[in-house]
Coordinates of C-alpha atoms in Angstrom, one line a residue:
Chain A
M1360 CA 0.0 0.0 0.0
T1361 CA 2.6 2.6 1.1
S1362 CA 4.8 1.7 -1.9
L1363 CA 2.1 3.0 -4.1
S1364 CA 1.8 6.3 -2.2
P1365 CA 3.1 9.4 -4.0
T1366 CA 6.5 10.7 -2.8
V1367 CA 6.4 14.1 -1.2
L1368 CA 9.8 15.7 -1.0
V1369 CA 10.1 18.3 1.7
L1370 CA 12.8 20.9 1.5
D1371 CA 13.1 22.1 5.1
A1372 CA 15.4 23.1 7.9
D1373 CA 12.8 22.5 10.6
P1374 CA 10.3 19.8 9.9
P1375 CA 6.7 21.0 9.1
P1376 CA 4.0 20.2 11.5
R1377 CA 0.8 18.3 10.6
L1378 CA 2.3 16.1 7.9
G1379 CA 1.9 13.1 10.2
S1380 CA -1.7 13.0 9.1
L1381 CA -0.6 11.9 5.7
T1382 CA 1.0 8.7 7.0
G1383 CA 0.0 5.8 4.7
R1384 CA -1.2 8.2 2.0
A1385 CA 2.1 9.8 1.1
R1386 CA 5.7 8.9 1.4
I1387 CA 7.3 11.9 3.1
V1388 CA 11.0 12.4 2.3
H1389 CA 13.0 15.2 3.8
T1390 CA 15.9 16.9 2.1
D1391 CA 18.3 19.7 2.7
E1392 CA 19.5 22.0 -0.1
A1393 CA 22.6 19.9 -0.8
H1394 CA 20.6 16.8 -1.6
L1395 CA 17.7 18.4 -3.4
A1396 CA 19.0 17.9 -7.0
E1397 CA 19.5 14.2 -6.6
R1398 CA 16.1 13.6 -5.0
L1399 CA 13.9 15.8 -7.1
P1400 CA 13.6 13.4 -10.1
A1401 CA 12.0 10.7 -7.9
A1402 CA 9.5 13.1 -6.2
D1403 CA 5.9 13.4 -7.2
V1404 CA 5.4 16.5 -5.1
L1405 CA 7.8 19.1 -3.8
L1406 CA 6.9 21.0 -0.6
V1407 CA 9.2 24.0 -0.3
W1408 CA 8.8 24.5 3.4
D1409 CA 12.1 26.4 3.7
F1410 CA 10.9 29.4 1.7
T1411 CA 14.2 31.2 2.4
S1412 CA 16.0 28.8 0.1
H1413 CA 16.7 29.5 -3.5
A1414 CA 17.9 25.9 -4.1
V1415 CA 15.0 24.9 -6.2
R1416 CA 16.1 27.2 -9.0
E1417 CA 19.5 25.5 -9.3
A1418 CA 18.2 22.0 -8.7
W1419 CA 15.2 21.9 -11.0
P1420 CA 15.7 19.0 -13.3
G1421 CA 14.7 20.7 -16.6
D1422 CA 13.1 18.2 -19.0
G1423 CA 14.0 15.2 -16.9
P1424 CA 11.7 13.4 -14.4
R1425 CA 10.3 16.0 -12.0
P1426 CA 7.5 16.6 -9.5
R1427 CA 4.1 17.2 -11.0
W1428 CA 3.3 19.7 -8.2
V1429 CA 5.4 22.2 -6.2
H1430 CA 3.9 23.9 -3.2
T1431 CA 5.6 26.7 -1.3
A1432 CA 4.8 27.6 2.3
S1433 CA 4.9 31.3 1.4
A1434 CA 2.9 33.9 -0.5
G1435 CA 5.8 34.9 -2.9
V1436 CA 7.3 32.4 -5.4
D1437 CA 10.3 34.5 -6.4
H1438 CA 12.7 32.2 -4.6
L1439 CA 11.8 29.1 -6.7
M1440 CA 10.7 30.4 -10.1
C1441 CA 13.1 29.7 -13.0
P1442 CA 12.5 29.5 -16.8
E1443 CA 12.6 25.6 -16.7
L1444 CA 10.0 25.4 -14.0
A1445 CA 7.9 28.1 -15.8
A1446 CA 8.0 26.2 -19.1
S1447 CA 7.2 22.8 -17.5
D1448 CA 3.7 21.4 -16.9
T1449 CA 4.4 21.2 -13.2
V1450 CA 1.7 23.0 -11.2
V1451 CA 3.0 25.5 -8.6
T1452 CA 0.8 26.6 -5.6
N1453 CA 1.4 29.1 -2.8
A1454 CA 0.1 29.7 0.7
R1455 CA -2.6 32.2 -0.2
G1456 CA -4.9 32.7 2.7
I1457 CA -2.4 32.4 5.6
F1458 CA -0.6 35.7 5.6
E1459 CA -3.1 38.3 4.5
Q1460 CA -4.6 39.4 7.8
P1461 CA -1.3 39.2 9.8
V1462 CA 0.5 41.3 7.3
A1463 CA -2.3 43.8 7.1
E1464 CA -2.3 44.1 10.9
Y1465 CA 1.5 44.5 10.9
V1466 CA 1.2 47.4 8.4
A1467 CA -1.5 49.0 10.5
A1468 CA 0.7 48.7 13.5
L1469 CA 3.6 50.5 11.8
V1470 CA 1.4 53.2 10.4
L1471 CA -0.1 53.9 13.8
A1472 CA 3.1 53.6 15.7
V1473 CA 4.8 56.1 13.4
A1474 CA 1.9 58.5 13.4
K1475 CA 1.9 58.4 17.2
D1476 CA 5.7 58.7 17.4
L1477 CA 6.0 55.6 19.5
P1478 CA 9.7 54.9 18.7
R1479 CA 10.6 58.3 20.1
T1480 CA 8.4 57.8 23.1
L1481 CA 10.3 54.6 23.9
A1482 CA 13.6 56.5 23.4
H1483 CA 12.5 59.3 25.8
Q1484 CA 11.5 56.6 28.3
R1485 CA 15.0 55.1 28.3
E1486 CA 16.3 58.6 29.2
H1487 CA 13.6 59.1 31.9
T1488 CA 12.5 62.3 30.1
W1489 CA 9.0 63.6 29.9
V1490 CA 8.7 65.3 26.5
H1491 CA 5.1 66.0 25.4
R1492 CA 4.7 66.0 21.7
E1493 CA 1.9 66.5 19.2
T1494 CA 1.3 63.6 16.9
R1495 CA -0.5 62.8 13.7
R1496 CA -4.1 61.7 13.3
V1497 CA -4.2 58.7 11.0
A1498 CA -7.8 59.2 9.9
G1499 CA -7.9 61.2 6.8
T1500 CA -4.3 60.6 5.8
H1501 CA -3.6 59.0 2.4
A1502 CA -2.0 55.6 1.7
C1503 CA -0.9 54.1 -1.6
V1504 CA -0.7 50.3 -1.4
V1505 CA 1.4 48.8 -4.2
G1506 CA 0.4 45.2 -5.0
S1507 CA -3.2 44.3 -5.6
G1508 CA -3.1 40.6 -4.5
P1509 CA -4.8 39.4 -1.4
I1510 CA -2.2 40.8 0.9
G1511 CA -2.4 44.3 -0.7
R1512 CA -6.2 44.1 -0.6
A1513 CA -6.1 43.1 3.1
I1514 CA -3.8 46.0 3.9
V1515 CA -6.3 48.4 2.2
R1516 CA -9.1 46.9 4.3
A1517 CA -7.2 47.4 7.5
L1518 CA -6.2 50.9 6.7
K1519 CA -9.7 51.9 5.6
A1520 CA -11.0 50.6 8.9
L1521 CA -8.7 53.2 10.5
E1522 CA -10.3 55.8 8.1
V1523 CA -7.2 56.1 6.0
R1524 CA -7.9 57.0 2.4
T1525 CA -6.3 54.3 0.3
A1526 CA -5.4 53.8 -3.3
L1527 CA -4.4 50.3 -4.6
V1528 CA -2.0 49.8 -7.5
G1529 CA -1.7 46.6 -9.5
R1530 CA -0.2 45.4 -12.7
V1531 CA -3.3 46.0 -14.7
P1532 CA -5.9 48.7 -14.0
R1533 CA -9.4 47.4 -13.2
T1534 CA -12.3 48.3 -11.0
G1535 CA -10.9 49.8 -7.7
I1536 CA -7.3 49.1 -8.7
H1537 CA -5.0 51.6 -10.4
G1538 CA -2.5 50.6 -13.1
P1539 CA 1.2 51.4 -13.1
D1540 CA 0.6 54.6 -15.0
D1541 CA -1.0 56.1 -11.9
L1542 CA 1.8 55.0 -9.6
D1543 CA 4.0 58.2 -9.6
R1544 CA 1.0 60.5 -9.2
L1545 CA -0.4 58.4 -6.3
I1546 CA 2.8 58.0 -4.3
S1547 CA 3.5 61.7 -4.8
R1548 CA 0.5 62.6 -2.6
A1549 CA 0.6 59.7 -0.2
D1550 CA 1.5 59.9 3.5
W1551 CA 2.1 56.1 3.5
V1552 CA 3.5 54.1 0.6
I1553 CA 3.2 50.4 1.2
A1554 CA 5.0 47.9 -0.9
A1555 CA 3.2 44.5 -1.0
A1556 CA 3.8 43.4 -4.6
P1557 CA 5.2 40.1 -5.7
L1558 CA 8.8 40.2 -6.8
T1559 CA 8.9 39.7 -10.6
E1560 CA 11.0 41.1 -13.4
R1561 CA 8.5 44.0 -13.6
T1562 CA 8.7 44.9 -9.9
Y1563 CA 12.4 44.4 -9.3
R1564 CA 13.7 47.5 -7.7
M1565 CA 10.6 49.5 -8.6
F1566 CA 11.2 51.7 -5.6
D1567 CA 14.3 53.5 -6.8
T1568 CA 15.8 57.0 -6.8
H1569 CA 13.0 58.3 -9.0
R1570 CA 10.2 56.9 -6.9
F1571 CA 11.7 58.1 -3.6
G1572 CA 12.2 61.4 -5.3
V1573 CA 8.6 62.0 -6.1
M1574 CA 7.4 61.0 -2.6
Q1575 CA 6.7 63.9 -0.2
P1576 CA 9.1 64.9 2.6
S1577 CA 6.5 63.7 5.1
A1578 CA 6.0 60.3 3.4
F1579 CA 6.7 57.1 5.2
F1580 CA 7.6 54.0 3.1
V1581 CA 6.9 50.4 4.2
N1582 CA 8.1 47.2 2.5
V1583 CA 6.4 44.0 3.5
G1584 CA 6.7 42.4 0.1
R1585 CA 10.2 41.3 -0.9
G1586 CA 13.5 43.0 -0.5
G1587 CA 14.1 43.0 -4.2
L1588 CA 11.3 45.5 -4.7
V1589 CA 13.6 48.2 -3.3
D1590 CA 16.9 49.7 -4.4
E1591 CA 18.3 49.8 -0.9
E1592 CA 21.1 52.3 -1.8
A1593 CA 18.5 54.6 -3.2
L1594 CA 16.5 54.3 0.0
V1595 CA 19.5 55.0 2.1
R1596 CA 20.2 58.2 0.1
A1597 CA 16.5 59.3 0.2
L1598 CA 16.5 59.0 4.0
E1599 CA 19.9 60.6 4.5
R1600 CA 18.8 63.6 2.3
R1601 CA 15.3 63.7 4.0
W1602 CA 13.5 63.2 0.7
I1603 CA 11.1 61.1 2.8
A1604 CA 10.4 61.2 6.5
G1605 CA 11.0 57.5 7.3
A1606 CA 10.6 53.9 6.3
A1607 CA 10.1 50.4 7.7
L1608 CA 11.6 47.4 6.0
D1609 CA 10.5 43.9 7.0
V1610 CA 12.3 42.3 4.0
F1611 CA 15.7 42.9 2.5
A1612 CA 17.8 42.1 -0.6
A1613 CA 19.9 39.9 1.7
E1614 CA 18.3 38.1 4.6
P1615 CA 19.2 37.9 7.5
L1616 CA 20.4 41.5 7.2
P1617 CA 24.1 41.4 7.8
G1618 CA 25.2 42.9 11.2
D1619 CA 27.3 45.5 9.4
S1620 CA 24.6 46.7 7.1
P1621 CA 24.2 50.5 7.2
L1622 CA 20.4 50.0 7.3
W1623 CA 20.5 49.0 11.0
E1624 CA 21.4 52.6 12.0
L1625 CA 19.8 54.6 9.3
P1626 CA 17.9 57.5 10.9
G1627 CA 14.2 57.1 10.4
L1628 CA 14.4 53.5 9.4
I1629 CA 12.7 50.7 11.3
V1630 CA 14.3 47.2 10.6
S1631 CA 12.3 44.1 11.4
P1632 CA 13.3 40.5 10.6
H1633 CA 10.9 39.3 7.9
M1634 CA 8.1 38.5 10.4
S1635 CA 5.1 40.6 9.4
G1636 CA 3.0 37.5 8.5
D1637 CA 4.2 35.2 11.1
T1638 CA 1.6 35.1 13.9
F1639 CA 1.4 32.4 16.5
G1640 CA 0.3 29.2 14.9
W1641 CA 1.4 30.2 11.4
R1642 CA 3.5 27.0 10.9
D1643 CA 0.5 24.9 12.0
R1644 CA -1.7 26.7 9.5
L1645 CA 0.8 26.3 6.7
G1646 CA 1.2 22.6 7.5
A1647 CA -2.6 22.1 7.6
Q1648 CA -3.0 24.0 4.3
F1649 CA -0.5 21.6 2.6
V1650 CA -2.3 18.6 4.0
E1651 CA -5.6 20.0 2.6
L1652 CA -4.1 20.7 -0.8
Y1653 CA -2.5 17.3 -0.9
E1654 CA -5.8 15.6 -0.3
R1655 CA -7.3 17.4 -3.2
W1656 CA -4.3 16.6 -5.4
A1657 CA -4.3 13.0 -4.5
A1658 CA -8.0 12.8 -5.2
G1659 CA -7.4 14.3 -8.6
R1660 CA -9.4 17.4 -7.8
P1661 CA -8.3 20.8 -9.0
L1662 CA -5.9 22.8 -6.7
P1663 CA -6.6 26.3 -5.5
N1664 CA -3.8 28.9 -5.2
V1665 CA -2.3 28.0 -8.6
V1666 CA 0.5 30.3 -9.5
D1667 CA 0.6 31.9 -13.0
K1668 CA 4.2 30.9 -13.6
T1669 CA 4.7 33.5 -16.3
R1670 CA 3.5 36.4 -14.1
G1671 CA 5.0 35.0 -10.9
Y1672 CA 2.0 35.1 -8.7
V1673 CA -1.5 33.7 -8.2
P1674 CA -3.7 35.9 -10.5
G1675 CA -6.6 37.4 -8.5
R1676 CA -9.8 38.9 -8.8
Chain B
M469 CA -19.3 98.9 23.9
T470 CA -16.4 96.9 25.2
S471 CA -17.1 97.9 28.7
L472 CA -20.4 96.0 28.4
S473 CA -18.7 92.9 27.2
P474 CA -18.5 89.9 29.5
T475 CA -15.2 89.2 31.1
V476 CA -13.5 86.0 30.2
L477 CA -10.8 85.0 32.6
V478 CA -8.3 82.7 31.1
L479 CA -6.1 80.5 33.3
D480 CA -3.2 79.6 31.1
A481 CA 0.5 79.1 30.8
D482 CA 0.6 79.5 27.0
P483 CA -2.1 81.7 25.6
P484 CA -4.9 79.9 23.7
P485 CA -5.2 80.5 20.0
R486 CA -8.3 81.7 18.2
L487 CA -9.6 84.0 21.0
G488 CA -8.7 87.1 18.9
S489 CA -12.0 86.5 17.1
L490 CA -13.8 87.5 20.3
T491 CA -12.3 91.0 20.3
G492 CA -15.1 93.5 21.0
R493 CA -17.4 90.8 22.1
A494 CA -15.5 89.7 25.3
R495 CA -13.0 91.2 27.6
I496 CA -10.2 88.6 27.7
V497 CA -8.2 88.7 30.9
H498 CA -5.3 86.3 31.4
T499 CA -4.2 85.0 34.8
D500 CA -1.7 82.6 36.3
E501 CA -2.5 80.4 39.3
A502 CA -1.2 82.9 41.8
H503 CA -3.7 85.6 40.8
L504 CA -6.7 83.4 40.1
A505 CA -8.4 83.8 43.4
E506 CA -8.4 87.6 43.3
R507 CA -9.6 87.8 39.7
L508 CA -12.3 85.1 39.8
P509 CA -15.0 87.2 41.5
A510 CA -15.0 89.8 38.6
A511 CA -15.1 87.2 35.9
D512 CA -18.3 86.2 34.0
V513 CA -16.6 83.2 32.4
L514 CA -13.6 81.1 33.4
L515 CA -11.7 79.3 30.6
V516 CA -9.4 76.7 32.2
W517 CA -6.9 76.5 29.4
D518 CA -4.2 75.1 31.6
F519 CA -5.9 71.8 32.4
T520 CA -2.9 70.6 34.4
S521 CA -3.7 73.2 37.0
H522 CA -5.6 72.3 40.2
A523 CA -5.8 76.0 41.2
V524 CA -9.5 76.4 40.5
R525 CA -10.3 74.1 43.5
E526 CA -8.5 76.3 46.0
A527 CA -9.5 79.6 44.4
W528 CA -13.2 79.0 43.9
P529 CA -15.0 81.9 45.7
G530 CA -17.7 79.7 47.3
D531 CA -20.9 81.8 47.7
G532 CA -19.3 85.0 46.6
P533 CA -19.4 86.6 43.2
R534 CA -18.2 84.1 40.7
P535 CA -18.3 83.1 37.0
R536 CA -21.5 81.9 35.6
W537 CA -19.8 79.5 33.3
V538 CA -16.5 77.5 33.5
H539 CA -15.1 75.8 30.4
T540 CA -12.2 73.4 30.6
A541 CA -10.0 72.6 27.5
S542 CA -10.0 69.0 28.5
A543 CA -12.2 66.0 28.6
G544 CA -11.8 65.3 32.3
V545 CA -13.0 67.8 35.0
D546 CA -11.3 66.2 38.0
H547 CA -8.7 69.0 38.2
L548 CA -11.3 71.7 38.9
M549 CA -14.3 70.1 40.6
C550 CA -14.8 70.9 44.3
P551 CA -17.9 70.8 46.5
E552 CA -18.5 74.5 46.3
L553 CA -18.4 74.5 42.5
A554 CA -20.6 71.5 42.4
A555 CA -23.2 73.1 44.7
S556 CA -23.2 76.4 42.8
D557 CA -25.4 77.3 39.8
T558 CA -22.3 77.8 37.7
V559 CA -22.4 75.8 34.5
V560 CA -19.3 73.7 33.7
T561 CA -18.5 72.5 30.2
N562 CA -15.7 70.3 28.7
A563 CA -14.0 69.7 25.4
R564 CA -16.1 66.8 24.3
G565 CA -15.5 66.1 20.6
I566 CA -11.8 67.0 20.4
F567 CA -10.0 64.1 21.9
E568 CA -12.1 61.0 21.1
Q569 CA -10.6 59.9 17.8
P570 CA -7.0 60.8 18.6
V571 CA -7.2 58.8 21.9
A572 CA -8.9 55.9 20.1
E573 CA -6.1 55.8 17.5
Y574 CA -3.5 56.0 20.2
V575 CA -5.0 53.0 22.0
A576 CA -5.1 51.1 18.7
A577 CA -1.5 52.0 18.1
L578 CA -0.5 50.6 21.5
V579 CA -2.5 47.4 21.1
L580 CA -1.1 46.7 17.6
A581 CA 2.5 47.7 18.5
V582 CA 2.4 45.4 21.6
A583 CA 0.8 42.5 19.6
K584 CA 3.4 42.8 17.0
D585 CA 6.2 43.1 19.5
L586 CA 7.4 46.4 18.1
P587 CA 9.3 47.6 21.2
R588 CA 11.5 44.5 21.1
T589 CA 12.0 44.8 17.3
L590 CA 13.4 48.3 18.0
A591 CA 15.6 47.0 20.8
H592 CA 17.0 44.2 18.5
Q593 CA 17.6 46.8 15.8
R594 CA 19.8 48.8 18.2
E595 CA 21.8 45.7 18.7
H596 CA 22.0 44.9 15.0
T597 CA 20.5 41.5 15.7
W598 CA 18.1 39.6 13.4
V599 CA 15.7 37.7 15.7
H600 CA 12.7 36.4 14.0
R601 CA 9.7 36.1 16.3
E602 CA 6.1 35.0 16.1
T603 CA 3.6 37.6 17.1
R604 CA 0.0 37.9 18.0
R605 CA -2.9 38.4 15.7
V606 CA -5.1 41.2 17.0
A607 CA -8.3 40.1 15.3
G608 CA -10.3 37.8 17.6
T609 CA -8.6 39.0 20.8
H610 CA -10.7 40.4 23.6
A611 CA -10.7 44.0 24.9
C612 CA -12.5 45.4 28.0
V613 CA -12.8 49.2 27.7
V614 CA -13.6 50.8 31.1
G615 CA -15.4 54.2 30.7
S616 CA -18.4 54.5 28.5
G617 CA -18.2 58.1 27.6
P618 CA -17.4 59.3 24.1
I619 CA -13.7 58.5 24.4
G620 CA -14.4 54.9 25.6
R621 CA -16.9 54.5 22.8
A622 CA -14.5 55.8 20.2
I623 CA -11.9 53.3 21.5
V624 CA -14.4 50.5 21.1
R625 CA -15.1 51.6 17.5
A626 CA -11.4 51.7 16.6
L627 CA -10.7 48.2 18.2
K628 CA -13.8 46.7 16.5
A629 CA -12.5 48.0 13.2
L630 CA -9.5 45.8 13.8
E631 CA -11.8 42.9 14.5
V632 CA -11.1 42.9 18.3
R633 CA -14.0 41.7 20.4
T634 CA -14.9 44.4 22.8
A635 CA -16.8 44.9 26.0
L636 CA -17.6 48.4 27.3
V637 CA -18.1 49.0 31.1
G638 CA -19.8 52.1 32.5
R639 CA -21.2 53.4 35.7
V640 CA -24.7 52.1 34.9
P641 CA -25.6 49.1 32.8
R642 CA -27.5 49.9 29.6
T643 CA -27.8 48.7 26.1
G644 CA -24.4 47.7 24.9
I645 CA -22.7 48.8 28.1
H646 CA -21.9 46.6 31.1
G647 CA -22.2 47.8 34.7
P648 CA -19.6 47.7 37.4
D649 CA -20.8 44.3 38.5
D650 CA -19.5 42.7 35.3
L651 CA -16.1 44.4 35.5
D652 CA -14.1 41.6 37.2
R653 CA -15.5 38.9 35.0
L654 CA -14.8 40.9 31.9
I655 CA -11.2 41.9 32.7
S656 CA -10.5 38.3 33.8
R657 CA -10.9 37.2 30.2
A658 CA -9.6 40.2 28.4
D659 CA -6.3 40.4 26.4
W660 CA -6.5 44.2 26.6
V661 CA -7.9 46.2 29.5
I662 CA -8.3 49.9 28.6
A663 CA -8.9 52.5 31.3
A664 CA -10.7 55.5 29.8
A665 CA -13.0 56.5 32.7
P666 CA -13.4 59.9 34.2
L667 CA -11.6 60.3 37.6
T668 CA -14.3 60.5 40.3
E669 CA -14.7 59.2 43.8
R670 CA -16.1 56.0 42.4
T671 CA -13.2 55.4 40.0
Y672 CA -10.3 56.6 42.2
R673 CA -7.7 53.8 42.2
M674 CA -10.2 51.3 40.8
F675 CA -7.3 49.4 39.2
D676 CA -5.8 48.0 42.3
T677 CA -4.2 44.8 43.6
H678 CA -7.5 43.0 43.3
R679 CA -8.2 44.1 39.7
F680 CA -4.6 43.3 38.5
G681 CA -4.9 40.0 40.3
V682 CA -7.9 38.8 38.3
M683 CA -6.4 39.8 35.0
Q684 CA -4.7 37.0 33.0
P685 CA -0.9 36.6 32.8
S686 CA -1.2 37.5 29.1
A687 CA -3.2 40.7 29.7
F688 CA -2.0 44.1 28.7
F689 CA -3.3 47.1 30.6
V690 CA -3.6 50.6 29.1
N691 CA -4.4 53.8 30.9
V692 CA -5.4 56.8 28.8
G693 CA -7.9 58.2 31.4
R694 CA -6.4 59.8 34.5
G695 CA -3.5 58.7 36.7
G696 CA -5.7 58.5 39.7
L697 CA -7.6 55.5 38.2
V698 CA -4.6 53.3 39.0
D699 CA -2.9 52.3 42.2
E700 CA 0.5 52.7 40.8
E701 CA 2.2 50.6 43.5
A702 CA -0.2 47.8 42.8
L703 CA 0.7 48.0 39.1
V704 CA 4.4 47.9 39.9
R705 CA 3.9 44.7 41.9
A706 CA 1.6 43.1 39.3
L707 CA 4.2 43.7 36.6
E708 CA 7.2 42.6 38.8
R709 CA 5.3 39.4 39.7
R710 CA 4.2 38.9 36.1
W711 CA 0.5 38.9 37.1
I712 CA 0.0 40.6 33.8
A713 CA 2.2 40.7 30.7
G714 CA 2.6 44.5 30.3
A715 CA 1.0 47.9 30.5
A716 CA 1.1 51.3 28.9
L717 CA 0.5 54.5 31.0
D718 CA -0.1 57.8 29.3
V719 CA -1.3 59.4 32.6
F720 CA 0.1 59.3 36.1
A721 CA -0.7 60.2 39.7
A722 CA 2.0 62.9 39.4
E723 CA 2.7 64.6 36.1
P724 CA 5.2 65.1 34.7
L725 CA 6.4 61.8 36.0
P726 CA 9.5 62.4 38.2
G727 CA 12.8 61.4 36.7
D728 CA 13.4 59.0 39.6
S729 CA 10.1 57.2 39.4
P730 CA 10.5 53.4 39.3
L731 CA 7.9 53.4 36.5
W732 CA 10.4 54.6 33.9
E733 CA 12.3 51.3 34.0
L734 CA 9.6 48.8 35.0
P735 CA 9.9 45.8 32.7
G736 CA 6.9 45.5 30.4
L737 CA 5.7 49.1 31.0
I738 CA 5.5 51.8 28.3
V739 CA 5.5 55.3 29.7
S740 CA 4.3 58.2 27.6
P741 CA 3.8 61.9 28.6
H742 CA 0.1 62.5 28.6
M743 CA -0.2 63.0 24.9
S744 CA -2.7 60.4 23.6
G745 CA -5.2 63.0 22.6
D746 CA -2.9 65.7 21.4
T747 CA -2.7 65.5 17.6
F748 CA -1.4 68.4 15.5
G749 CA -3.9 71.3 15.6
W750 CA -5.5 70.2 18.9
R751 CA -4.9 73.6 20.5
D752 CA -6.5 75.3 17.5
R753 CA -9.4 73.0 17.8
L754 CA -9.8 73.6 21.5
G755 CA -9.6 77.4 20.9
A756 CA -12.2 77.3 18.2
Q757 CA -14.4 75.2 20.3
F758 CA -14.4 77.7 23.1
V759 CA -15.1 80.5 20.7
E760 CA -18.1 78.6 19.4
L761 CA -19.4 77.9 22.9
Y762 CA -18.9 81.5 23.9
E763 CA -21.0 82.7 21.0
R764 CA -23.8 80.4 22.1
W765 CA -23.5 81.5 25.7
A766 CA -23.4 85.2 24.8
A767 CA -26.5 84.7 22.7
G768 CA -28.3 83.1 25.6
R769 CA -28.5 79.7 23.8
P770 CA -28.1 76.5 25.7
L771 CA -24.5 75.1 25.9
P772 CA -23.5 71.6 24.8
N773 CA -21.0 69.5 26.7
V774 CA -22.5 70.4 30.1
V775 CA -20.9 68.5 33.0
D776 CA -23.0 66.7 35.5
K777 CA -21.2 68.3 38.5
T778 CA -22.3 65.6 40.9
R779 CA -21.1 62.7 38.7
G780 CA -18.0 64.5 37.5
Y781 CA -18.5 64.1 33.7
V782 CA -20.8 64.9 30.8
P783 CA -23.6 62.3 31.0
G784 CA -23.9 60.4 27.7
R785 CA -26.4 58.9 25.5

């Protein structure tokens, strides 16, 4: 019986929870990056649990025997997409549904904390100094959210609930969503510019010297998408020259951010360790989601969350 | 003409904005605390602009000549109420309408920042250390808001917008508002306990050893009302003994908080300098509100925001 079970190859550092429920229905094989290439050809399914790894790109077997389905325990698929995978008939799915609300809350937390000057309050507390300040009202301010997928839309909902006026920018204009042609105009009048787009060839370093240049001196920039969306050197210059008031980065070109990076001490910049979506229980939810998708796949039913491999994300409504 | 204008006595440290528009319609007289008692009998109106001052209590002329109307540029009236003022026919009004949304946003900022562990993120940033953590989802958590006036109700609206489940506690149970009998039960199951009540004899030090004792070890306490609502020594012990997870105080028994107060360095406590309601333009809004009320008063029309001097706050809907 078990010899007929499909082989699920799991690329992980820490083992995923919940897969025990597949015992007898799947043959689970764990691998590290070093052994991925030799094990991929025999796998029916690849679960990319370690979504920080870029090993799939190098290990993908091209036209040879290969998994029919790849699932990544992440919203973004930039770490695994490569031309050979895109050209193949392998289905790629992502973790849509897990990260939307946590990331939206995280962005709301940053917007409110910055508006209320909380980092400075904590600094004054360390000095035992009572420094009354006036702070900003969030209601009525303007946000431009870049990335119209489920995470971007959840961010819009959270900010709207706080009475922030929001504009959403996606790859293609449609009802309620602006296209790229509107981007410069929208970010030039935004108090909050939120990057939540997938990392693709089109979005690579879209936040560059030009984009920071058109933002207002009072603008605050947040990146909860992928580090590659931002030209980090351009951001450093924009903050040093006070082109914008501040920024918060949860994602970086290189993660973990090296200890000697100038970003750690850049005035006006909040650095966090790629955690915006990771609320208690997230690993359990990711494990349970894979089990649910596996059961559909094994039953021959269509999978949800299927990535458009050409575009590099799950196309939405 | 001007000699017939009513006299408005202004107790201030910094002069209020916007009063210039009353030129010719009111005789504005400024006073400091030291000269308040001698000037009160000749005043028709007292504007308590310096709402940190307790001087009105001592200076109130009892049965002698006195202002017919006292307005305070604050939500709370605890700093000016005294038995003689309560017993008099003088009308007292407050700044209802100015602070509600700012305070509500401030509470939302604290709740989200704590849920997302932002203070620790900033501390790790100072050390250049990348420490991924799991954080809390705010949606679905429980808040108990104590104080059912417009500020408490605005806090409930802001938290509900973030999908927090809220309970509101007031002096008297009514539709949608719990009475004091429910307080212990509600705070014992709350993730967030928010103090936003007026300071009265009934609410003085209502957050004491007993109340912190029934809160859960994961609970976070926020005080944006008045320092007198909290037994600060009991809070110190509760935090030291980990009866609760943390707290944020924006108001204190003594303000400014003395530099040698143990509160500055209490683990788990966020100290801010009584600023939750003070968003840019608040002084202008307070000045404009007084002008508007003065115009009504001078025209003999009924005043809004009239304080129930026995209860110590503006009774609500």
